[in-house]
Short mmCIF file of C-alpha atoms and ligand atoms in Angstrom, two decimals:
data_model
loop_
_atom_site.label_atom_id
_atom_site.label_comp_id
_atom_site.label_asym_id
_atom_site.label_seq_id
_atom_site.Cartn_x
_atom_site.Cartn_y
_atom_site.Cartn_z
CA MET A 1 53.41 59.20 26.35
CA THR A 2 51.58 56.92 28.92
CA ASN A 3 52.74 53.60 29.82
CA ASP A 4 49.99 51.81 28.36
CA ASP A 5 50.53 53.66 25.06
CA ALA A 6 54.12 52.78 24.94
CA ARG A 7 53.16 49.03 24.69
CA ARG A 8 51.76 49.30 20.97
CA VAL A 9 54.75 49.76 19.89
CA PRO A 10 55.86 46.04 20.66
CA LEU A 11 52.35 44.95 20.07
CA CYS A 12 51.77 46.14 16.64
CA HIS A 13 52.68 42.25 14.97
CA SER A 14 50.44 40.55 17.59
CA ARG A 15 46.68 39.51 17.52
CA PHE A 16 45.33 43.09 16.91
CA VAL A 17 46.48 44.29 13.50
CA ILE A 18 43.35 46.94 12.43
CA LEU A 19 46.34 49.94 12.58
CA SER A 20 43.24 52.42 12.89
CA SER A 21 42.10 51.01 16.31
CA PHE A 22 45.63 49.77 17.43
CA VAL A 23 46.35 52.15 19.71
CA ILE A 24 43.64 51.78 22.17
CA ARG A 25 43.08 48.18 21.36
CA ALA A 26 46.47 47.11 22.24
CA SER A 27 46.73 49.31 25.56
CA SER A 28 43.45 47.77 26.75
CA PHE A 29 44.95 44.46 25.89
CA LEU A 30 48.13 44.55 27.99
CA VAL A 31 46.15 45.82 31.09
CA PHE A 32 43.51 43.14 30.72
CA PHE A 33 46.86 40.99 30.09
CA LEU A 34 48.49 41.83 33.14
CA SER A 35 45.16 42.36 35.80
CA ILE A 36 42.73 40.50 34.66
CA PHE A 37 44.02 37.26 36.60
CA PRO A 38 45.78 38.95 39.29
CA VAL A 39 48.20 37.19 41.63
CA ALA A 40 46.05 37.27 44.88
CA SER A 41 47.75 37.49 48.09
CA ARG A 42 44.86 35.83 50.24
CA ALA A 43 41.88 34.26 49.42
CA GLY A 44 38.86 36.23 48.62
CA ASP A 45 41.54 39.32 47.34
CA ASN A 46 40.52 41.18 44.15
CA LEU A 47 43.36 43.63 43.85
CA GLY A 48 45.08 44.65 40.66
CA ILE A 49 49.13 44.41 39.91
CA LEU A 50 51.03 44.97 43.47
CA GLY A 51 47.61 46.33 44.92
CA ALA A 52 47.28 47.07 48.27
CA ASN A 53 44.51 45.85 50.33
CA PRO A 54 42.22 48.70 50.72
CA ARG A 55 41.72 50.08 54.21
CA TRP A 56 37.67 51.53 53.15
CA ASN A 57 38.03 52.50 57.00
CA VAL A 58 39.66 55.46 56.13
CA LEU A 59 36.63 56.95 54.07
CA GLU A 60 34.51 57.48 57.36
CA LYS A 61 35.98 60.72 57.32
CA TYR A 62 34.22 62.01 54.33
CA GLN A 63 30.79 60.89 55.44
CA GLY A 64 28.44 63.43 54.92
CA THR A 65 30.79 65.67 52.78
CA ILE A 66 28.87 65.09 49.35
CA THR A 67 25.24 65.18 48.50
CA PRO A 68 23.22 62.89 45.92
CA ASP A 69 23.56 65.14 43.32
CA LYS A 70 27.41 65.45 43.16
CA PHE A 71 28.25 61.99 44.03
CA ASN A 72 26.05 61.29 40.96
CA ARG A 73 27.92 63.43 38.30
CA LEU A 74 31.22 62.66 39.31
CA ILE A 75 30.22 58.77 39.00
CA GLN A 76 28.49 59.25 35.76
CA ASP A 77 30.47 62.57 34.27
CA VAL A 78 34.15 61.58 35.31
CA TYR A 79 34.77 58.32 37.10
CA CYS A 80 32.34 56.08 35.92
CA THR A 81 31.77 56.60 32.14
CA HIS A 82 32.01 53.36 30.49
CA GLY A 83 29.61 51.82 32.72
CA PHE A 84 29.97 49.06 36.09
CA ALA A 85 28.31 46.23 37.23
CA PRO A 86 24.96 47.55 39.28
CA ASP A 87 26.42 45.42 42.52
CA LEU A 88 29.40 48.34 42.48
CA ILE A 89 28.18 51.16 43.64
CA GLU A 90 24.45 52.14 44.46
CA ILE A 91 23.13 55.63 44.83
CA ASN A 92 20.35 56.02 47.07
CA GLU A 93 18.90 59.70 48.61
CA LYS A 94 20.73 59.42 51.66
CA THR A 95 23.36 56.94 51.08
CA ALA A 96 25.84 55.57 48.48
CA ARG A 97 26.64 51.82 48.73
CA VAL A 98 30.22 50.65 47.22
CA LEU A 99 30.81 47.15 47.40
CA MET A 100 34.14 45.97 49.26
CA ASN A 101 34.76 42.84 48.00
CA ARG A 102 32.01 41.01 46.32
CA GLU A 103 32.74 36.98 47.51
CA SER A 104 32.40 38.67 51.02
CA GLN A 105 29.21 40.48 50.23
CA ARG A 106 30.83 43.35 52.28
CA PHE A 107 29.86 46.96 51.52
CA PHE A 108 31.25 50.43 52.61
CA ILE A 109 27.93 52.71 53.31
CA LEU A 110 28.64 56.38 52.79
CA ARG A 111 26.42 58.82 54.25
CA LEU A 112 25.20 61.71 52.14
CA ALA A 113 24.75 65.56 52.65
CA GLU A 114 21.24 66.51 52.16
CA ASN A 115 22.09 69.92 50.45
CA GLU A 116 25.44 72.12 50.20
CA THR A 117 24.73 73.99 53.09
CA ALA A 118 23.90 70.95 55.25
CA ARG A 119 27.54 69.18 54.05
CA LYS A 120 30.48 68.78 56.24
CA PRO A 121 34.04 70.27 54.56
CA VAL A 122 36.08 67.87 52.60
CA PRO A 123 39.31 66.76 55.02
CA ARG A 124 41.94 66.83 52.71
CA LEU A 125 45.88 67.20 53.44
CA TRP A 126 46.08 69.37 50.06
CA ARG A 127 45.06 72.85 49.69
CA PRO A 128 42.69 74.08 47.00
CA ALA A 129 44.13 77.53 45.23
CA LYS A 130 41.17 79.51 46.73
CA SER A 131 41.57 78.45 50.44
CA LEU A 132 45.44 79.98 50.25
CA PRO A 133 45.72 83.73 51.30
CA PRO A 134 46.16 86.55 48.34
CA ALA A 135 49.59 86.42 47.41
CA ARG A 136 51.57 89.34 46.03
CA PRO A 137 51.07 89.65 42.05
CA GLU A 138 54.82 88.71 41.70
CA LYS A 139 54.74 85.92 44.01
CA PRO A 140 51.62 84.62 42.56
CA LEU A 141 52.44 80.88 43.70
CA SER A 142 53.40 81.61 47.46
CA GLY A 143 53.52 78.59 49.35
CA VAL A 144 51.87 76.30 47.22
CA LYS A 145 53.65 73.26 47.09
CA ILE A 146 54.68 71.57 43.86
CA ALA A 147 55.70 68.40 42.78
CA LEU A 148 57.11 67.76 39.73
CA ASP A 149 57.64 64.26 38.62
CA PRO A 150 59.21 63.93 34.86
CA GLY A 151 58.05 60.69 33.74
CA HIS A 152 59.83 57.54 33.03
CA LEU A 153 63.53 56.88 34.13
CA GLY A 154 65.69 57.54 30.79
CA GLY A 155 69.04 56.97 31.23
CA ARG A 156 70.68 53.26 30.96
CA TRP A 157 67.21 52.40 31.58
CA ALA A 158 65.16 53.95 28.34
CA LYS A 159 65.58 51.10 26.08
CA MET A 160 63.83 48.88 28.58
CA GLU A 161 61.40 51.46 29.17
CA GLU A 162 60.81 51.46 25.36
CA ARG A 163 60.99 55.04 25.63
CA TRP A 164 64.02 55.57 23.41
CA PHE A 165 64.76 55.27 19.39
CA GLN A 166 67.59 56.70 17.20
CA VAL A 167 67.79 57.93 14.06
CA GLY A 168 70.80 56.99 12.31
CA ASN A 169 73.58 58.26 13.91
CA SER A 170 71.88 60.95 15.82
CA GLN A 171 71.14 61.51 19.53
CA PRO A 172 68.84 58.90 20.63
CA VAL A 173 65.54 59.95 21.92
CA GLN A 174 65.00 58.80 25.31
CA GLU A 175 61.37 60.68 27.02
CA GLY A 176 62.95 60.40 30.49
CA ASP A 177 65.56 62.38 29.94
CA LEU A 178 63.73 65.12 28.35
CA THR A 179 61.01 65.06 30.82
CA LEU A 180 63.85 65.51 33.75
CA ARG A 181 65.12 68.53 31.51
CA VAL A 182 62.02 70.22 31.84
CA ALA A 183 61.28 69.44 35.53
CA GLN A 184 64.79 70.90 36.07
CA LEU A 185 64.07 74.19 33.90
CA LEU A 186 60.45 74.43 35.48
CA ALA A 187 62.01 74.36 39.03
CA PRO A 188 63.76 77.71 39.92
CA ARG A 189 61.26 79.40 38.16
CA LEU A 190 58.46 78.42 40.28
CA ARG A 191 60.82 79.01 43.33
CA GLU A 192 60.92 82.26 42.28
CA LEU A 193 56.98 83.09 41.72
CA GLY A 194 57.08 81.57 45.12
CA ALA A 195 56.17 78.07 44.84
CA LYS A 196 57.55 75.05 47.43
CA VAL A 197 58.84 72.66 45.16
CA SER A 198 60.39 69.35 45.16
CA PHE A 199 61.56 66.11 42.86
CA ILE A 200 59.85 63.10 42.74
CA ARG A 201 62.23 62.30 40.26
CA ASN A 202 65.41 64.29 39.92
CA SER A 203 67.93 61.59 38.02
CA ASN A 204 67.80 58.86 35.82
CA GLU A 205 67.81 56.50 38.82
CA PRO A 206 64.63 54.63 40.00
CA ILE A 207 62.95 55.71 43.08
CA THR A 208 62.08 51.58 44.14
CA ALA A 209 64.81 49.67 45.43
CA LYS A 210 63.43 46.85 43.51
CA ARG A 211 64.82 45.41 40.24
CA PRO A 212 63.49 43.08 37.29
CA ASP A 213 65.07 40.04 38.98
CA ASP A 214 62.84 40.78 41.59
CA PHE A 215 59.84 40.16 39.82
CA GLN A 216 60.42 37.11 38.28
CA GLU A 217 58.40 34.70 40.31
CA LEU A 218 55.49 37.11 40.17
CA ALA A 219 55.81 37.18 36.37
CA ARG A 220 55.87 33.57 35.92
CA LYS A 221 52.62 33.38 37.77
CA ILE A 222 51.06 36.06 36.09
CA LEU A 223 52.15 34.56 32.61
CA ILE A 224 50.80 30.93 33.81
CA LYS A 225 47.26 32.44 35.13
CA ASN A 226 46.74 34.06 32.01
CA GLY A 227 47.48 30.79 29.99
CA VAL A 228 51.10 30.77 29.02
CA PRO A 229 51.68 27.16 30.69
CA GLN A 230 55.29 27.02 30.20
CA PRO A 231 56.65 30.88 29.81
CA ARG A 232 59.84 31.80 28.29
CA ALA A 233 62.58 33.00 30.23
CA ASP A 234 64.12 35.73 27.79
CA VAL A 235 63.45 38.01 24.99
CA LEU A 236 65.61 36.51 21.96
CA ASP A 237 64.78 38.92 19.46
CA PRO A 238 63.20 42.77 20.23
CA ASN A 239 61.14 42.38 17.77
CA ASP A 240 59.31 39.01 18.72
CA PRO A 241 55.97 39.92 19.06
CA ALA A 242 54.93 37.24 21.56
CA LYS A 243 57.77 38.85 23.76
CA GLU A 244 55.26 40.19 26.26
CA GLN A 245 54.41 36.28 27.14
CA THR A 246 58.47 36.07 28.52
CA ILE A 247 59.47 36.35 32.20
CA ARG A 248 61.87 39.24 31.17
CA TRP A 249 59.76 41.29 30.06
CA GLN A 250 56.70 40.99 32.38
CA SER A 251 59.29 41.56 35.06
CA GLU A 252 60.85 44.15 33.60
CA ILE A 253 57.21 46.23 33.01
CA LEU A 254 56.75 45.01 36.75
CA PHE A 255 60.06 46.95 37.58
CA TYR A 256 59.43 50.31 35.89
CA ARG A 257 55.93 50.66 35.84
CA TYR A 258 54.11 49.14 38.63
CA SER A 259 56.55 49.18 41.08
CA GLU A 260 58.60 52.50 40.01
CA ILE A 261 55.48 54.49 39.96
CA ARG A 262 53.73 52.87 43.31
CA ARG A 263 56.85 54.07 45.15
CA ARG A 264 56.59 57.44 43.77
CA ALA A 265 53.15 57.62 44.91
CA ALA A 266 54.33 56.53 48.26
CA LEU A 267 56.86 59.62 48.43
CA VAL A 268 53.96 61.97 47.21
CA ASN A 269 51.31 60.82 49.58
CA PHE A 270 53.64 60.21 52.97
CA LYS A 271 56.50 62.67 52.49
CA LEU A 272 56.33 65.32 50.26
CA HIS A 273 52.19 65.76 50.63
CA PRO A 274 52.20 68.32 48.06
CA ASP A 275 49.56 70.52 46.68
CA LEU A 276 49.69 69.96 43.04
CA VAL A 277 51.57 67.01 41.11
CA LEU A 278 52.59 67.77 37.77
CA CYS A 279 53.37 64.57 35.75
CA LEU A 280 55.79 65.77 32.66
CA HIS A 281 55.44 63.76 29.32
CA PHE A 282 56.24 63.91 25.98
CA ASN A 283 53.99 62.31 23.33
CA ALA A 284 55.02 59.64 20.71
CA GLU A 285 52.78 58.31 17.74
CA GLY A 286 53.93 54.21 17.17
CA TRP A 287 57.62 54.45 15.86
CA GLY A 288 57.88 50.77 14.78
CA ASP A 289 61.46 49.78 14.76
CA PRO A 290 63.19 51.74 17.46
CA ASN A 291 66.62 51.80 15.39
CA ASN A 292 64.60 52.89 12.18
CA PRO A 293 62.01 54.98 13.60
CA THR A 294 59.03 56.21 11.54
CA LEU A 295 58.93 59.69 11.59
CA THR A 296 55.66 61.56 10.89
CA ASP A 297 54.13 65.01 10.40
CA ILE A 298 51.65 64.33 13.29
CA ASN A 299 52.02 66.55 16.05
CA HIS A 300 49.16 67.36 19.20
CA LEU A 301 48.93 68.21 22.49
CA HIS A 302 46.93 66.92 25.34
CA LEU A 303 46.54 66.94 29.25
CA LEU A 304 45.02 64.47 31.25
CA VAL A 305 43.06 64.10 34.78
CA ASN A 306 42.46 61.28 36.70
CA GLY A 307 38.78 59.16 35.50
CA SER A 308 37.19 57.57 33.03
CA TYR A 309 37.90 54.04 34.27
CA LEU A 310 37.04 51.12 32.95
CA ALA A 311 34.28 48.56 33.93
CA GLU A 312 36.96 45.85 34.57
CA GLU A 313 38.97 47.97 36.44
CA LEU A 314 36.21 48.57 38.71
CA GLU A 315 35.92 45.06 39.05
CA PHE A 316 39.30 45.16 41.44
CA ASP A 317 38.36 45.98 45.19
CA ASP A 318 41.75 48.08 45.35
CA GLU A 319 40.70 50.19 41.78
CA ARG A 320 37.62 50.73 43.07
CA PHE A 321 38.50 51.71 46.33
CA GLU A 322 41.20 54.53 45.16
CA MET A 323 38.45 55.42 42.82
CA ILE A 324 36.29 56.69 45.57
CA ARG A 325 38.79 58.00 47.67
CA ARG A 326 39.91 60.25 45.26
CA LEU A 327 36.10 61.11 43.83
CA LEU A 328 35.84 61.66 47.70
CA SER A 329 38.79 63.80 47.91
CA ARG A 330 37.38 66.43 45.21
CA ALA A 331 40.69 66.56 43.52
CA TYR A 332 38.60 66.92 40.61
CA ASP A 333 37.75 70.12 41.32
CA GLU A 334 41.10 71.35 41.16
CA GLU A 335 42.53 69.72 38.76
CA LEU A 336 40.31 69.88 36.08
CA PRO A 337 40.22 73.97 35.91
CA LEU A 338 43.64 73.73 36.54
CA ALA A 339 44.75 71.58 33.48
CA ASP A 340 41.83 73.46 31.32
CA THR A 341 43.92 76.40 32.26
CA ILE A 342 47.55 75.24 31.63
CA ALA A 343 45.85 73.74 28.53
CA VAL A 344 45.10 76.65 26.78
CA ALA A 345 48.56 78.31 27.62
CA MET A 346 50.49 75.29 26.12
CA ALA A 347 48.15 75.48 23.01
CA ARG A 348 49.21 79.06 22.63
CA ALA A 349 52.72 78.90 23.06
CA THR A 350 53.28 75.93 21.13
CA GLY A 351 49.88 75.97 18.46
CA LEU A 352 49.55 72.30 18.75
CA PRO A 353 46.28 71.08 17.83
CA PRO A 354 44.11 68.99 20.40
CA TYR A 355 44.84 65.36 20.49
CA GLN A 356 41.91 63.34 19.36
CA TYR A 357 42.35 59.58 20.71
CA PRO A 358 41.23 57.25 17.74
CA THR A 359 38.51 55.58 20.20
CA THR A 360 36.44 56.98 23.46
CA ASN A 361 36.76 53.24 24.79
CA SER A 362 39.55 54.60 27.56
CA THR A 363 38.82 58.20 27.83
CA THR A 364 36.54 60.71 28.25
CA LYS A 365 37.09 64.42 27.06
CA VAL A 366 36.54 66.75 29.89
CA GLY A 367 36.63 70.32 30.56
CA SER A 368 36.27 73.06 28.32
CA SER A 369 39.71 73.70 26.91
CA ASP A 370 39.19 70.36 24.18
CA TYR A 371 42.54 69.41 25.43
CA VAL A 372 41.57 67.57 28.82
CA TYR A 373 40.91 63.94 29.58
CA ALA A 374 40.10 62.04 31.74
CA ARG A 375 41.78 58.77 32.13
CA ASN A 376 42.85 56.06 34.63
CA LEU A 377 46.64 55.86 35.08
CA LEU A 378 48.33 54.47 37.71
CA ALA A 379 49.83 57.98 38.63
CA THR A 380 46.67 60.15 38.31
CA ARG A 381 44.95 57.51 40.19
CA LEU A 382 47.36 57.04 43.44
CA TYR A 383 48.48 60.33 44.03
CA ARG A 384 46.47 61.76 46.84
CA CYS A 385 46.32 65.45 45.95
CA PRO A 386 45.32 66.99 42.58
CA VAL A 387 47.14 65.62 39.42
CA VAL A 388 48.18 67.67 35.91
CA TYR A 389 49.17 64.87 33.53
CA CYS A 390 51.17 66.85 30.51
CA GLU A 391 51.51 65.05 27.41
CA PRO A 392 52.96 67.61 24.49
CA TYR A 393 54.52 67.04 21.58
CA VAL A 394 54.74 64.21 19.40
CA MET A 395 58.82 62.90 19.58
CA ASN A 396 58.87 60.98 16.46
CA SER A 397 57.08 63.94 14.73
CA LYS A 398 59.93 65.42 12.27
CA ASP A 399 59.26 68.95 13.56
CA VAL A 400 59.73 67.93 17.39
CA PHE A 401 62.56 65.50 16.33
CA ALA A 402 64.25 68.22 14.92
CA ARG A 403 63.72 70.85 17.93
CA ILE A 404 65.18 67.83 20.51
CA GLN A 405 67.82 67.21 18.37
CA ALA A 406 68.63 71.24 18.34
CA GLY A 407 68.81 70.77 22.14
CA ASP A 408 68.30 73.22 25.01
CA TYR A 409 69.42 76.65 24.50
CA GLU A 410 68.93 80.32 25.76
CA GLY A 411 66.56 82.86 23.75
CA MET A 412 65.64 82.51 19.94
CA ARG A 413 66.95 80.27 17.19
CA LYS A 414 65.59 79.03 14.03
CA VAL A 415 65.16 75.09 14.05
CA ASN A 416 63.34 73.60 11.07
CA GLY A 417 62.98 76.83 9.12
CA VAL A 418 61.53 78.39 11.92
CA GLU A 419 62.60 81.12 14.73
CA ARG A 420 61.80 79.80 18.21
CA LYS A 421 62.52 79.13 21.83
CA SER A 422 64.54 75.68 22.31
CA ILE A 423 61.73 72.52 23.20
CA PHE A 424 62.64 72.41 27.06
CA ARG A 425 61.83 76.37 27.69
CA GLU A 426 58.64 76.11 25.78
CA TYR A 427 57.31 73.28 27.31
CA ALA A 428 58.31 75.15 30.94
CA ASP A 429 57.19 78.59 30.09
CA SER A 430 54.09 77.73 28.78
CA VAL A 431 53.42 75.06 31.97
CA ILE A 432 54.27 78.59 34.44
CA GLU A 433 51.71 80.64 32.65
CA GLY A 434 49.03 78.77 32.84
CA LEU A 435 50.30 77.87 36.73
CA VAL A 436 50.16 81.38 37.54
CA GLU A 437 47.09 82.29 35.57
CA TYR A 438 45.15 79.93 37.63
CA TYR A 439 46.30 80.89 41.01
CA SER A 440 46.54 84.27 40.47
CA LYS A 441 42.67 84.14 39.75
CA ALA A 442 42.02 81.72 42.12
CA ARG A 443 43.70 82.98 44.99
CA GLY A 444 41.78 86.13 44.58
CA GLY A 445 44.04 88.65 42.74
CA SER A 446 44.48 90.39 39.59
CA ARG A 447 47.29 89.29 37.46
CA SER A 448 49.27 92.88 37.70
CA PRO A 449 52.04 93.59 35.10
CA ASN A 450 54.27 92.91 37.55
CA ALA A 451 53.52 89.28 37.64
CA MET A 452 53.61 89.33 34.43
CA SER A 453 56.78 90.59 33.87
CA GLN A 454 57.89 87.64 36.45
CA MET A 455 56.61 85.38 33.44
CA ALA A 456 59.29 86.60 31.43
CA PRO A 457 60.20 83.46 29.36
CA LEU A 458 62.90 81.57 30.52
CA THR A 459 64.97 83.02 27.62
CA HIS A 460 65.42 86.64 29.20
ZN1 ZN B 1 55.41 59.22 28.88
#
């Protein structure tokens, strides 16, 4: 469940009441609400929430590394599929001109390569699979640095994150706990296959040292700038439709979303330097009252890679800079086929249909599997390496709910009338199967029977 999606629950009684289109509109509204009037740190700065001043000069190293055709295609088909103001990016035959700041009318000029042969190699810290030496068949991931990012926090933070629901007296469902369990199953399996594995989070505690109280002043400023002149301090009733206009609600989201994910990005970019980040999530449909949640028959799967920036997101100097940096790093060339391969393996294991977003307002379907979308999420944008963001299983579907209640177990068991693996092992096994398939092929080795036996499910 992405952070934007979670917001559709509390917003369901607010101004957007058209249920069919409510998911995206509600989430777009929130992004708009939080970021359209950012609190600038300096005059002329135009930054998103907790955004850092862009360092455009670091893009100098990408001079001459991309052709006009490739640049154009990535802009049109992946990153800017919803259009943008004409002065932001201008692509010519030999250069691309990107607006750094509208007020000061400064531009970054990128020199484009004449053709593929003339272009310089792309500088990067992560290694594409095809640049790695061939691996022994039983160690198809040897040397691959994989960072696991179990989504959210779980534990005592789950209610605050609105990643919590409980049916009667059953075990509460907390997404942050479920994703951590999947990561902990994945790690030893990936290591057996040769990968160097790190955890971005390996407990129910945040990475950021900040807490909601640290953001009270910023929350107040954001609310005032967004037309709430005298914001209330606290949420009085959790079902209050106006709760997002309180200082508490805003300071909490600044903590668990913006501050936390930015800290995770710093860990990835300055310490871990992985070749791939796997963001692990479970999806949900709107469940209404978390103490009396709606269970549904709907269940589905999708994966996300970075892209599909909204025109208003591209207006922020930092987001535009981060988009261009990501484009030039060519992470997409690696993460798309990876996501496609993992998606096919997950679809095969779970039997889930591809999720269809109710509108195309914030996502763009990419790749060939039918399961992968481009979307501009904080994590997929900020982690400076290929990122595959997994969104299998609707937690409040009747079937997934029963499987979560059954917990983790070895082997096969009959749950909800069907004999199968634990949902956590099915998740982990299928991700591994996709990774093995991708890396074995991209590194030039073929998948031998040996590699297949290494992929034996966790249940054996
Ligand atoms: Zn999630």
